[in-house]
Amino acid sequence: MLDGFTPWPKEFADRYRERGHWGGRTLGSLLRQRAAATPEAIAVVDGDRRWTYRDLDERADRLAAGLHGLGLASGDRVLVHLPNIAEFLELSFALFRLGALPVMALPAHREAEIGHLLALSEAVAYVIPDTHLGFDHRPLARTVGQKAPALRHVLVAGDPQEFTALASLSAEPRPLPEPDPSDVALLLLSGGTTGAPKLIPRTHDDYLYNAAASAAVTGLTSGTRYLAALPVAHNFPLACPGLLGTLHAGGTVVMCPHPSPDTAFPLIARERVTVTALVPSLALLWLEAAEWADDDLGSLELLQVGGSRLKAEAARRIGPELGCRLQQVFGMAEGLLCYTRLDDRDDLVLDTQGRPLSEDDELRIVDAEDHEAPDGEVGELLVRGPYTLRGYYRADDHNARAFTEDGFYRSGDLVRRLPSGHLVVEGRIKDVINRGGEKVPVEEVENHLLAHPAVLDVAVVGLPDTRLGERSCACVVPRGTPPSRADLIAHLTGRGLAAFKLPDEVKALGSFPRTALGKVDKAALIRQVSA
Ligand code: OOB
């Protein structure tokens, strides 16, 4: 068992097996079985390349053999820093079969994050593209490589220069021992918007369940054509249900190099995409673009939106303007996933962030003293279950704070539960501005501001203030002429908002700083507007 991994206690593991959640299969076998069932079906489309299930299966075997020949072994970590290209799947399955663990870095990561991840994981190999969206990854590999004593190989998808070409590693398949399904299969990154990312161990058993159960609630079939628009190393497009869920269902993954409408819309039309996943800011951008774009989006049946709170104003526009159904997803790389269901009433789909995926997800909603909050009240969400971690990788001190004694993960999310079991995410523990003692609920103010015709996107932040402690600042990306503060105040007052919730300041910006996944980076935004 991987050192630095916290397994589930035996009685929980036994229960998850008895209940059929953990099937005792590896992620590598998922592809093996699909390739046996429908070898000629298209598994992945990347530009002009179309790989069948047989192609992908064989490529994964050949690469696994090549990596083995290079000296990579079960339990080794490999930092994967690839964009949305077919090689991502080939490599991931090769590593799953070898029992080596991909560490899923995001394309936007640079020297600080990559250096940190190499040190924390002690990865023996680092896999990069030659260039991606104008950024040459080889100089980055040179720089970080000097400070990573455990690193032995830099593997490059494309022109390797002095490094090793990924394509050169293809070798005659060799028998490899099957990894233990209860052992760690990959390491995901925590999605916090502050601090250095932590590593989240996900086992074959738990991640396969994550993908398969997600594919079921999302209604994926062999006819599914999933557009991978968000960076595929992230949990949402990777397994919620994403790439792995689509392959599990026997569908086709369409790799999208960039999530902008210019790139995504023509691909949706050409490949007859049926489902995709976006973060709210991108969903807004797609809504804007759909007004003038003439690409045929008629094949799109379902748009999943998650990662941060989708404001009701935006949620309402998705059905009519994109011509597809909306599914809200509230998830975390740590595990728990909540989905609105395909047959949920409209008000639940528009106004909630869904209900837990598994009947064995155990949720507690607690007040500041860890006491159960009264029914329907907002509190912090604590969770444990068949696909929620019991500890971050190599993080004993942090784990002592991030988990309760009995193994619940403290999500830091403030939620409220409806009688139907659906959750409404009201913010983060810290996403409240304390304005001289009055608590300004950030999400609520943002939602009202978004309804203003001149507001394309908005983020409300607290800035240090000598008098109030914190004052509120509404950062606005305008649609056309920026609205004045007086405009917005009149709008908010007109909607009946309490005076203390009115922004003390308004700043118009061209765009917001974003995290690697595309969430608004509020820490960076605060630095930017207070500079
Ligand atoms: C997803 O995963 P992470 O790990 O990048 O971020 C998790 C955090 C959650 O704890 C919550 O604070 C926030 O992102 N979040 C949402 C949300 N979905 C995630 N907040 C409000 N509304 C939502 N719908 O972001 C992620 C992982 C799997 C599927 C979907 C998203």
XYZ file of C-alpha atoms and ligand atoms in Angstrom:
562
model
C 0.000 0.000 0.000
C 1.232 3.486 -0.896
C 3.071 5.186 1.931
C 1.352 8.461 2.937
C -2.136 7.212 1.991
C -4.897 6.926 4.628
C -7.086 3.900 3.798
C -10.732 3.558 4.816
C -11.164 1.616 8.067
C -11.918 -2.053 7.417
C -15.579 -1.943 8.454
C -16.222 0.851 5.923
C -14.287 -0.883 3.141
C -16.242 -4.083 3.812
C -19.527 -2.203 3.661
C -18.663 -0.427 0.393
C -17.797 -3.807 -1.134
C -20.929 -5.505 0.181
C -23.086 -2.724 -1.177
C -21.498 -3.235 -4.587
C -19.880 0.195 -4.815
C -16.364 -1.148 -4.874
C -16.251 -3.800 -7.543
C -12.683 -4.972 -7.068
C -11.690 -3.892 -10.579
C -8.891 -1.645 -11.753
C -9.181 1.429 -13.964
C -7.022 -0.381 -16.500
C -9.596 -3.162 -16.751
C -12.356 -0.656 -17.579
C -10.702 0.019 -20.932
C -9.832 -3.666 -21.397
C -13.488 -4.683 -21.097
C -14.782 -1.970 -23.411
C -12.140 -2.820 -25.994
C -13.251 -6.453 -25.865
C -16.932 -5.506 -26.183
C -16.771 -2.845 -28.935
C -13.250 -2.783 -30.408
C -14.231 -0.769 -33.474
C -16.181 1.970 -31.672
C -14.446 5.351 -31.515
C -13.060 6.008 -28.043
C -11.393 9.374 -28.599
C -11.324 12.122 -31.211
C -8.508 14.662 -31.179
C -8.405 16.922 -34.225
C -8.103 14.596 -37.210
C -7.119 11.631 -35.066
C -9.803 9.069 -34.224
C -8.763 6.151 -32.046
C -11.003 3.138 -31.654
C -11.279 1.334 -28.332
C -8.898 -1.257 -29.732
C -6.383 1.460 -30.700
C -6.491 3.057 -27.279
C -6.243 -0.294 -25.495
C -3.231 -1.388 -27.558
C -1.515 1.965 -27.256
C -1.929 1.870 -23.467
C -0.406 -1.623 -23.331
C 2.510 -0.649 -25.546
C 3.221 2.509 -23.572
C 2.949 0.639 -20.267
C 5.592 -1.773 -21.593
C 7.790 1.135 -22.706
C 7.519 2.868 -19.333
C 8.287 -0.421 -17.601
C 11.368 -0.761 -19.811
C 12.431 2.700 -18.691
C 12.412 1.426 -15.115
C 9.077 2.806 -13.951
C 7.435 0.588 -11.374
C 4.272 0.146 -9.394
C 3.839 2.932 -6.824
C 6.084 5.430 -8.680
C 4.595 8.870 -9.152
C 4.513 10.527 -12.568
C 3.677 14.203 -12.873
C 1.289 14.509 -15.820
C 1.118 18.036 -17.198
C -0.753 17.532 -20.449
C -3.492 19.527 -22.143
C -6.626 18.006 -23.683
C -4.977 15.640 -26.155
C -5.512 11.951 -26.875
C -2.125 11.088 -25.350
C -3.545 12.037 -21.964
C -5.770 8.957 -22.094
C -3.099 6.680 -23.542
C -0.692 7.704 -20.778
C -3.228 7.559 -17.961
C -4.259 4.012 -18.853
C -0.625 2.968 -19.318
C 0.114 4.220 -15.790
C -3.027 2.613 -14.344
C -1.934 -0.723 -15.824
C 1.596 -0.330 -14.536
C 0.339 0.644 -11.069
C 2.314 3.907 -11.350
C 0.399 6.960 -10.189
C -0.351 9.943 -12.391
C -0.258 13.223 -10.466
C -2.745 15.368 -12.341
C -1.298 18.863 -12.825
C -3.350 21.466 -14.677
C -2.147 23.066 -17.920
C -2.147 26.533 -16.358
C 0.384 25.485 -13.719
C 3.830 26.985 -13.967
C 7.122 26.888 -12.115
C 5.783 27.504 -8.597
C 3.082 24.826 -8.722
C 5.068 22.300 -10.746
C 8.109 22.692 -8.466
C 5.889 22.179 -5.442
C 4.195 19.109 -6.951
C 7.491 17.505 -7.949
C 8.857 17.998 -4.440
C 5.713 16.776 -2.678
C 5.175 13.719 -4.875
C 8.840 12.894 -5.525
C 7.780 12.079 -9.057
C 10.306 10.069 -11.069
C 8.952 11.319 -14.398
C 7.407 14.550 -15.672
C 5.270 14.455 -18.827
C 4.729 17.596 -20.896
C 3.620 18.657 -24.364
C 6.317 20.376 -26.460
C 4.297 23.562 -26.711
C 0.712 24.325 -25.863
C -1.173 27.539 -26.686
C 2.106 29.276 -27.398
C 3.859 28.150 -24.205
C 6.990 26.027 -24.571
C 7.065 23.479 -21.727
C 10.656 22.319 -22.289
C 12.364 25.356 -20.694
C 9.981 24.907 -17.751
C 11.060 21.259 -17.458
C 14.719 22.339 -17.484
C 14.165 24.831 -14.681
C 12.076 22.646 -12.373
C 14.193 19.573 -13.170
C 17.253 21.116 -11.551
C 15.486 21.315 -8.205
C 13.839 17.876 -8.249
C 16.339 15.220 -7.125
C 13.857 12.331 -7.550
C 13.097 13.207 -11.187
C 14.717 10.814 -13.688
C 12.792 11.367 -16.931
C 11.125 14.179 -18.814
C 8.771 12.727 -21.424
C 7.432 14.919 -24.197
C 4.324 14.596 -26.349
C 5.797 16.070 -29.542
C 9.337 17.311 -30.217
C 11.421 16.253 -27.193
C 14.662 18.233 -27.831
C 17.125 16.754 -25.291
C 14.329 14.860 -23.467
C 12.522 11.605 -24.368
C 9.673 11.484 -26.865
C 6.596 9.802 -25.429
C 6.020 8.241 -28.864
C 9.468 6.564 -28.766
C 8.463 4.501 -25.721
C 5.962 2.276 -27.485
C 7.149 -1.316 -26.932
C 5.981 -4.900 -27.360
C 3.295 -5.473 -24.694
C 4.483 -7.553 -21.758
C 2.548 -9.177 -18.937
C 2.365 -6.872 -15.927
C 1.001 -7.785 -12.511
C -2.518 -6.385 -12.020
C -2.544 -3.599 -9.390
C -4.596 -4.130 -6.225
C -7.980 -2.404 -6.808
C -7.965 -1.081 -3.247
C -4.640 0.669 -3.751
C -4.125 4.245 -4.968
C -4.508 4.717 -8.731
C -3.920 8.437 -9.110
C -3.353 11.658 -7.206
C -5.662 14.610 -7.843
C -4.967 18.186 -6.813
C -7.054 19.994 -4.244
C -8.979 22.886 -5.753
C -8.570 25.456 -3.047
C -8.199 28.984 -4.362
C -5.548 29.818 -1.773
C -2.386 28.064 -0.674
C -0.343 25.401 -2.414
C -2.309 22.453 -3.824
C -2.493 19.280 -1.766
C -2.588 15.785 -3.221
C -5.686 13.617 -3.041
C -5.190 9.862 -3.316
C -7.934 8.109 -5.290
C -8.042 4.307 -5.433
C -9.061 2.139 -8.406
C -12.136 0.991 -6.487
C -13.292 4.429 -5.411
C -12.553 6.246 -8.662
C -14.141 3.607 -10.855
C -17.257 3.848 -8.717
C -17.069 7.670 -8.961
C -17.004 7.480 -12.784
C -19.515 4.666 -13.278
C -22.132 5.964 -10.840
C -21.745 9.463 -12.316
C -22.234 8.074 -15.823
C -25.446 6.439 -14.609
C -27.012 9.582 -13.089
C -25.955 11.618 -16.099
C -27.548 9.092 -18.456
C -24.455 8.306 -20.524
C -24.698 5.531 -23.127
C -22.637 4.200 -26.018
C -24.201 7.010 -28.055
C -22.701 9.691 -25.788
C -20.266 12.100 -27.395
C -18.604 13.981 -24.555
C -16.761 17.213 -25.263
C -13.757 17.565 -22.951
C -13.708 21.363 -22.723
C -12.379 21.881 -19.179
C -8.797 20.735 -18.507
C -9.019 16.936 -18.401
C -6.665 16.555 -15.439
C -9.396 18.028 -13.255
C -11.805 15.682 -11.491
C -14.918 17.198 -13.081
C -14.062 16.460 -16.753
C -12.017 13.407 -15.800
C -14.546 11.334 -13.891
C -17.769 13.228 -13.108
C -18.606 11.448 -15.396
C -16.220 13.014 -17.910
C -13.648 10.955 -19.793
C -13.723 7.867 -17.606
C -17.512 7.820 -17.331
C -17.859 8.179 -21.103
C -15.425 5.331 -21.760
C -17.182 3.229 -19.134
C -20.431 3.728 -21.071
C -18.738 2.951 -24.394
C -19.183 6.483 -25.761
C -16.779 8.838 -27.515
C -14.566 11.503 -25.927
C -13.973 14.573 -28.092
C -10.893 16.490 -27.000
C -11.341 20.250 -27.102
C -8.055 22.177 -26.951
C -9.625 25.318 -25.521
C -13.055 25.983 -23.978
C -13.738 29.235 -25.834
C -16.871 29.239 -28.013
C -14.669 29.853 -31.097
C -13.034 26.471 -30.580
C -15.808 24.512 -28.864
C -18.833 25.441 -30.984
C -17.460 24.211 -34.336
C -16.375 20.969 -32.619
C -19.838 20.449 -31.147
C -21.305 20.887 -34.614
C -18.742 18.693 -36.405
C -18.681 15.836 -33.888
C -22.361 16.008 -32.923
C -21.449 16.406 -29.249
C -24.226 15.414 -26.836
C -22.851 16.431 -23.437
C -20.194 18.631 -21.907
C -19.187 20.257 -18.619
C -18.316 23.872 -17.850
C -17.641 26.176 -14.932
C -20.192 29.008 -14.522
C -17.979 31.736 -16.002
C -17.628 29.703 -19.206
C -21.324 28.939 -19.285
C -21.927 32.708 -19.269
C -19.466 33.164 -22.104
C -21.161 30.417 -24.126
C -24.554 32.041 -23.531
C -23.222 35.330 -24.877
C -21.593 33.670 -27.878
C -24.652 31.576 -28.728
C -26.530 34.809 -29.456
C -24.484 35.466 -32.590
C -22.722 32.198 -33.442
C -24.205 30.245 -36.332
C -22.731 26.836 -35.442
C -25.315 24.087 -35.103
C -25.475 23.226 -31.399
C -28.582 21.103 -31.887
C -26.898 17.822 -30.891
C -26.186 19.103 -27.371
C -28.537 17.397 -24.912
C -27.000 18.182 -21.561
C -24.754 20.874 -20.120
C -23.228 20.151 -16.733
C -22.218 23.221 -14.766
C -20.219 23.130 -11.555
C -17.035 24.146 -9.806
C -18.504 27.284 -8.344
C -22.014 28.497 -7.739
C -24.087 28.955 -10.869
C -26.259 31.948 -10.295
C -29.965 31.366 -10.794
C -30.122 34.196 -13.346
C -27.656 32.344 -15.550
C -29.146 28.907 -14.858
C -32.494 30.032 -16.214
C -31.001 31.055 -19.567
C -29.293 27.754 -20.354
C -32.288 25.721 -21.489
C -33.884 28.346 -23.729
C -30.654 29.808 -25.152
C -28.445 26.728 -25.607
C -31.288 24.325 -26.311
C -30.157 21.675 -23.864
C -30.898 20.475 -20.362
C -28.885 21.781 -17.410
C -27.334 19.595 -14.726
C -25.806 21.354 -11.741
C -22.825 19.615 -10.196
C -21.400 20.419 -6.798
C -18.259 18.409 -6.438
C -14.780 18.338 -5.049
C -11.604 16.497 -5.947
C -11.699 15.182 -2.374
C -14.715 13.072 -3.296
C -18.351 13.982 -2.670
C -20.381 14.720 -5.775
C -23.873 16.168 -5.850
C -25.879 16.194 -9.052
C -29.286 17.475 -9.995
C -31.040 14.502 -11.582
C -32.297 14.413 -15.159
C -35.886 13.992 -13.938
C -35.714 16.613 -11.172
C -38.296 19.375 -11.173
C -37.154 22.575 -12.903
C -36.951 24.586 -9.692
C -34.538 22.035 -8.203
C -32.363 22.067 -11.323
C -32.269 25.866 -11.436
C -31.948 26.699 -7.769
C -29.988 23.861 -6.154
C -26.597 22.264 -6.614
C -27.974 18.743 -6.589
C -28.058 15.844 -4.166
C -25.381 13.287 -3.282
C -24.416 10.673 -5.839
C -24.372 7.702 -3.467
C -26.855 6.413 -0.929
C -23.799 5.745 1.214
C -22.589 9.356 1.180
C -22.936 10.487 4.801
C -23.458 14.234 5.150
C -23.464 16.361 8.256
C -24.295 20.056 8.267
C -22.845 21.666 11.373
C -22.517 24.996 13.148
C -19.255 26.578 14.300
C -19.128 24.207 17.309
C -19.583 21.107 15.126
C -23.136 20.624 16.392
C -25.800 19.516 13.908
C -27.388 22.659 12.434
C -31.210 22.736 12.628
C -33.004 21.344 9.556
C -32.859 23.718 6.615
C -30.312 26.027 8.244
C -26.962 26.893 6.712
C -23.929 25.162 8.142
C -20.586 23.703 7.183
C -20.771 20.502 5.176
C -18.874 17.509 6.550
C -18.799 14.313 4.533
C -17.576 10.748 4.426
C -18.419 7.997 1.988
C -17.296 5.401 -0.541
C -15.382 7.850 -2.734
C -14.405 10.594 -0.273
C -10.805 10.633 0.939
C -9.789 9.840 4.520
C -6.607 11.917 4.349
C -4.516 14.004 1.971
C -1.315 12.413 0.744
C 1.636 13.036 3.096
C -0.092 15.778 5.076
C -0.405 14.621 8.687
C -0.649 18.081 10.251
C -3.209 19.314 7.795
C -5.178 16.077 8.051
C -5.557 16.549 11.783
C -7.514 19.744 11.048
C -9.263 18.760 7.820
C -10.972 15.642 9.235
C -13.039 14.872 12.311
C -12.002 12.063 14.644
C -14.526 9.780 12.996
C -13.281 10.442 9.490
C -15.576 13.144 8.133
C -13.915 15.548 5.695
C -14.486 19.219 6.553
C -15.360 20.718 3.181
C -15.361 24.369 4.252
C -18.516 24.811 2.170
C -21.590 26.436 3.650
C -24.705 24.605 2.545
C -28.360 24.224 3.354
C -30.383 21.065 2.720
C -33.909 21.023 1.309
C -36.434 18.363 2.330
C -35.766 16.639 -1.027
C -32.134 16.153 0.006
C -30.858 18.701 -2.506
C -28.173 21.083 -1.314
C -27.916 24.791 -1.896
C -24.347 26.035 -1.652
C -24.427 29.344 0.178
C -20.726 30.078 0.031
C -17.465 29.141 1.608
C -16.898 29.531 5.323
C -14.999 32.649 4.448
C -17.181 33.885 1.610
C -18.954 36.349 3.818
C -17.766 39.911 4.117
C -17.760 41.051 7.691
C -18.607 44.699 7.271
C -18.313 46.217 10.703
C -20.086 43.212 12.197
C -22.758 42.987 9.514
C -22.286 39.838 7.418
C -22.621 40.484 3.711
C -23.563 37.266 1.886
C -21.392 37.516 -1.169
C -23.331 35.089 -3.376
C -26.594 36.875 -2.837
C -25.236 40.294 -3.780
C -23.483 38.827 -6.818
C -26.709 37.206 -7.952
C -28.604 40.509 -7.824
C -25.828 42.369 -9.600
C -25.770 39.771 -12.371
C -29.374 40.619 -13.164
C -28.313 44.165 -14.163
C -28.246 44.512 -17.969
C -24.801 46.141 -18.014
C -23.193 43.400 -15.876
C -21.658 40.460 -17.741
C -19.913 38.929 -14.745
C -19.347 40.002 -11.175
C -17.316 39.116 -8.110
C -17.836 40.799 -4.772
C -14.806 40.869 -2.467
C -13.977 42.283 0.938
C -11.166 44.850 1.106
C -9.394 45.866 4.320
C -10.933 49.003 5.784
C -9.747 50.934 8.803
C -13.252 51.884 9.876
C -15.297 48.781 9.067
C -12.687 46.066 9.202
C -13.783 45.069 5.715
C -15.597 47.048 3.061
C -17.288 45.474 0.059
C -16.102 45.984 -3.472
C -18.108 44.835 -6.485
C -15.750 43.974 -9.327
C -17.684 44.040 -12.549
C -16.942 42.849 -16.063
C -19.313 45.151 -17.954
C -21.390 44.357 -20.978
C -20.726 47.522 -23.022
C -20.492 50.765 -21.051
C -19.516 50.122 -17.424
C -22.358 50.838 -14.990
C -21.672 53.529 -12.389
C -21.873 52.788 -8.685
C -25.024 54.926 -8.524
C -26.605 52.734 -11.246
C -25.861 49.563 -9.334
C -26.977 50.948 -5.990
C -30.284 52.025 -7.553
C -30.642 48.544 -9.073
C -29.924 46.746 -5.804
C -32.108 49.059 -3.768
C -34.847 48.535 -6.335
C -34.540 44.782 -5.708
C -34.967 45.362 -2.005
C -31.486 44.725 -0.761
C -30.491 45.853 2.717
C -28.288 48.933 2.761
C -25.364 47.144 4.382
C -25.191 44.803 1.404
C -24.698 47.619 -1.107
C -21.152 47.680 -2.421
C -18.957 50.384 -0.928
C -16.951 50.444 -4.120
C -17.409 49.383 -7.743
C -14.538 48.535 -10.074
C -14.924 47.759 -13.750
C -12.417 45.216 -15.097
C -11.812 43.600 -18.481
C -11.667 40.137 -16.916
C -11.035 38.404 -13.597
C -7.899 36.585 -12.505
C -8.733 32.892 -12.489
C -7.419 29.717 -10.944
C -6.057 26.973 -13.164
C -9.559 25.563 -13.631
C -11.153 28.913 -14.363
C -12.674 29.836 -11.029
C -12.408 33.469 -10.007
C -9.250 33.746 -7.903
C -10.584 36.053 -5.236
C -7.248 36.390 -3.439
C -5.607 37.620 -6.647
C -8.590 39.850 -7.400
C -8.298 41.494 -3.982
C -4.594 42.137 -4.585
C -5.389 43.577 -8.008
C -8.114 45.983 -6.922
C -6.355 47.127 -3.776
C -3.068 47.847 -5.601
C -14.742 20.946 -8.264
O -13.712 20.439 -7.528
P -12.556 21.286 -6.836
O -11.815 20.307 -6.013
O -11.814 22.080 -7.854
O -13.265 22.383 -5.908
C -14.159 21.986 -4.899
C -14.855 23.194 -4.317
C -16.010 22.828 -3.417
O -15.574 22.506 -2.112
C -16.836 24.091 -3.476
O -16.270 25.074 -2.662
C -16.678 24.543 -4.899
O -15.450 23.987 -5.350
N -17.759 24.069 -5.770
C -18.980 24.668 -5.868
C -19.706 23.936 -6.836
N -18.908 22.940 -7.289
C -17.742 23.041 -6.627
N -19.506 25.716 -5.213
C -20.769 26.067 -5.545
N -21.522 25.423 -6.476
C -21.042 24.360 -7.144
N -21.799 23.735 -8.060
O -14.927 22.143 -8.389
C -15.614 19.926 -8.904
C -15.284 18.586 -8.847
C -16.103 17.653 -9.438
C -17.242 18.063 -10.096
C -17.570 19.391 -10.160
C -16.752 20.334 -9.572
